Tab-separated table of C-alpha atoms in Angstrom:
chain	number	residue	atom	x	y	z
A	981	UNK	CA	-7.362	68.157	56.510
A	982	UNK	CA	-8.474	71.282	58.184
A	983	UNK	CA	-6.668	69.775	61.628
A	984	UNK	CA	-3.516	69.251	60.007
A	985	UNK	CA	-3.199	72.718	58.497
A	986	UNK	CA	-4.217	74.015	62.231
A	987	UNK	CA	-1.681	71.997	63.295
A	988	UNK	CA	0.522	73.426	60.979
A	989	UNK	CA	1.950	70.019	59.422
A	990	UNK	CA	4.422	70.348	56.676
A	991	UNK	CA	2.585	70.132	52.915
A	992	UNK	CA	3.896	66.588	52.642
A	993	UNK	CA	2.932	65.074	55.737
A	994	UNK	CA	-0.837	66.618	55.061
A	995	UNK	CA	-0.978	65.367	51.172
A	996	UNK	CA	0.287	61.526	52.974
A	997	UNK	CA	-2.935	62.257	54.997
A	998	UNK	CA	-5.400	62.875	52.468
A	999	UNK	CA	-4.129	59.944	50.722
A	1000	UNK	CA	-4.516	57.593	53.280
A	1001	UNK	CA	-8.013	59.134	54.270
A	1002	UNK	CA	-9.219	58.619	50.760
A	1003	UNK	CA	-7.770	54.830	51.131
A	1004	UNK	CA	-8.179	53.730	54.768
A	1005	UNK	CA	-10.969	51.263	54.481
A	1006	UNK	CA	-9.800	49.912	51.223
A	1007	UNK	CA	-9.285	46.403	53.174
A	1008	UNK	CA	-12.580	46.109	53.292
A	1009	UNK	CA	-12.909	44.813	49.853
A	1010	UNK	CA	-11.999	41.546	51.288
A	1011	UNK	CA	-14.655	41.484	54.187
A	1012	UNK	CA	-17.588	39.981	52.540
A	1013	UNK	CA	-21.005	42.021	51.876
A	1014	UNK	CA	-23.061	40.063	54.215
A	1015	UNK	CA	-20.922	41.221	57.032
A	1016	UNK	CA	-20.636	44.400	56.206
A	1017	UNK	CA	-24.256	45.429	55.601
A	1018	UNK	CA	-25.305	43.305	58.563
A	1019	UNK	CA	-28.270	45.141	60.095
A	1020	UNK	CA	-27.484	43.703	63.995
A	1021	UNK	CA	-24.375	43.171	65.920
A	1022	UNK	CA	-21.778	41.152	64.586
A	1023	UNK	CA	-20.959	37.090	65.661
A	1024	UNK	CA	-17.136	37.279	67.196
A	1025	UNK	CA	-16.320	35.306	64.378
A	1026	UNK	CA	-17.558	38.532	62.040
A	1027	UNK	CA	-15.474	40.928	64.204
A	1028	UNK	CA	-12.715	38.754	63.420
A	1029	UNK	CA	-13.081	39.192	60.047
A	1030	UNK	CA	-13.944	42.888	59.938
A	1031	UNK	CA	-10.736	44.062	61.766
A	1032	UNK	CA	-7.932	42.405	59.436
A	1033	UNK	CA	-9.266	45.273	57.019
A	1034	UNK	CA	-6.196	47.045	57.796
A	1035	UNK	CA	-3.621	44.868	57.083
A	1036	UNK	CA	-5.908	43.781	53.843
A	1037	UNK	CA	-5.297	47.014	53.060
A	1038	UNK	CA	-2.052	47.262	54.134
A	1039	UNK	CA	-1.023	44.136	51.367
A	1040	UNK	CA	-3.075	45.860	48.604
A	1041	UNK	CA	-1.024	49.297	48.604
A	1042	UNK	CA	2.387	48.231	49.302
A	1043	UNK	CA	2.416	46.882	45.865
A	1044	UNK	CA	1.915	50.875	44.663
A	1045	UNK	CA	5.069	52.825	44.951
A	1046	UNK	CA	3.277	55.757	44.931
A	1047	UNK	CA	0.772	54.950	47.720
A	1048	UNK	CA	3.652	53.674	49.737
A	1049	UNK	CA	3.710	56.792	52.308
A	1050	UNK	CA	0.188	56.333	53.785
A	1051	UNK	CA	0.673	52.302	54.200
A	1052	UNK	CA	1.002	52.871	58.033
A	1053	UNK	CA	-1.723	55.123	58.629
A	1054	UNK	CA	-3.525	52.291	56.565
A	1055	UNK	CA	-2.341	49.606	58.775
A	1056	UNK	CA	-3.228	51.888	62.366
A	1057	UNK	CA	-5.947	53.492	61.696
A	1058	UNK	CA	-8.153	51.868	64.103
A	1059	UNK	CA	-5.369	51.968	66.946
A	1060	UNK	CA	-6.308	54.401	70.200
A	1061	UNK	CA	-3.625	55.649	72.322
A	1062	UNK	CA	-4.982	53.880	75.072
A	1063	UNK	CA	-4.098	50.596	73.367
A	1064	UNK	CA	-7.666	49.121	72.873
A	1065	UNK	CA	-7.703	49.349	69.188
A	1066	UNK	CA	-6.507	47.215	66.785
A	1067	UNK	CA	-4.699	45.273	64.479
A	1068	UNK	CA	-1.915	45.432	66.932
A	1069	UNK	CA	-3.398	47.461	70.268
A	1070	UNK	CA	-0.573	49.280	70.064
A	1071	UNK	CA	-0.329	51.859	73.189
A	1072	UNK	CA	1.467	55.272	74.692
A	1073	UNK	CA	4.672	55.967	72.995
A	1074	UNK	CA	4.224	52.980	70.391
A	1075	UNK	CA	1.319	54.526	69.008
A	1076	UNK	CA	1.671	55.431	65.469
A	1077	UNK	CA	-0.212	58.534	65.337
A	1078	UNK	CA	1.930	61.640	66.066
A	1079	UNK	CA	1.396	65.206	65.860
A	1080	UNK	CA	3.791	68.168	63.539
A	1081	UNK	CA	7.094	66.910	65.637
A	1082	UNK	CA	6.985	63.328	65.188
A	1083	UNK	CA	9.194	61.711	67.740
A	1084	UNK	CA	9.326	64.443	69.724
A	1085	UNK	CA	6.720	63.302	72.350
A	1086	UNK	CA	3.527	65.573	70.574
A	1087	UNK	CA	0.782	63.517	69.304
A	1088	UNK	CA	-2.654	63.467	68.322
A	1089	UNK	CA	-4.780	62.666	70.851
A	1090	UNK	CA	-7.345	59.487	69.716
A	1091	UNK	CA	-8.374	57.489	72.716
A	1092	UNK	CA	-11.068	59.258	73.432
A	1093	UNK	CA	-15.318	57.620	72.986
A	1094	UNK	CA	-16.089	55.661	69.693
A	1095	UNK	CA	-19.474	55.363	68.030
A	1096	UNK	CA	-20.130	51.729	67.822
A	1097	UNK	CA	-19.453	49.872	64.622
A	1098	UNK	CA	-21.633	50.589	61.720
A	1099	UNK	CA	-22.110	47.674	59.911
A	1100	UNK	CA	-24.374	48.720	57.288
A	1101	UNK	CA	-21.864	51.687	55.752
A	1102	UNK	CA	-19.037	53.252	56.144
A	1103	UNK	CA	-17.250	52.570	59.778
């Protein structure tokens, strides 16, 4: 939260991001254990599995009205800029995540190196 307030986002859109930072992996109730804590890299059929977490979690909180604000940062938050993330490898200017102006062409810059995927915790 520290980036947002440097950022100087509005009170709202920083309490949307602490929500949906305490919840962003909550899809992953549906990815089974073995997958998850699997010590060594991951069958494509396993990746497969592992990256519908987002929309898992995407179904689970639209049903709370309450939660309903940090659904799409939920549903993106393994999208880069650079379109190689996913669910949707969304790219550029249809990337969700946006700086203090959203929709005013400032964002948040996320495309750049990734650690590879942890499989035994959180990832």
């Amino acid at each position: 939260m520290a980036l947002a307030r440097q950022l100087d986002l509005p009170a709202a859109e920083i309490d949307r991001l602490r929500v949906a930072a305490l919840l962003h992996d909550l899809g992953k109730v549906a990815v089974p254990a073995d997958i998850l804590e699997k010590p060594g890299a991951l069958t494509s059929g396993e990746w497969r599995t592992v990256v519908q977490h987002p929309r898992i979690g995407q179904v689970i909180l639209e049903q709370a009205a309450a939660l309903k604000d940090a659904v799409p940062i939920i549903l993106h938050h393994h999208e880069r800029y650079a379109g190689h993330g996913y669910p949707y490898g969304l790219a550029g200017p249809r990337h969700p995540a946006r700086g203090p102006d959203r929709g005013r062409g400032r964002r948040l810059r996320c495309d750049g190196p990734r650690p590879p995927l942890q499989t035994g915790g959180h990832a």
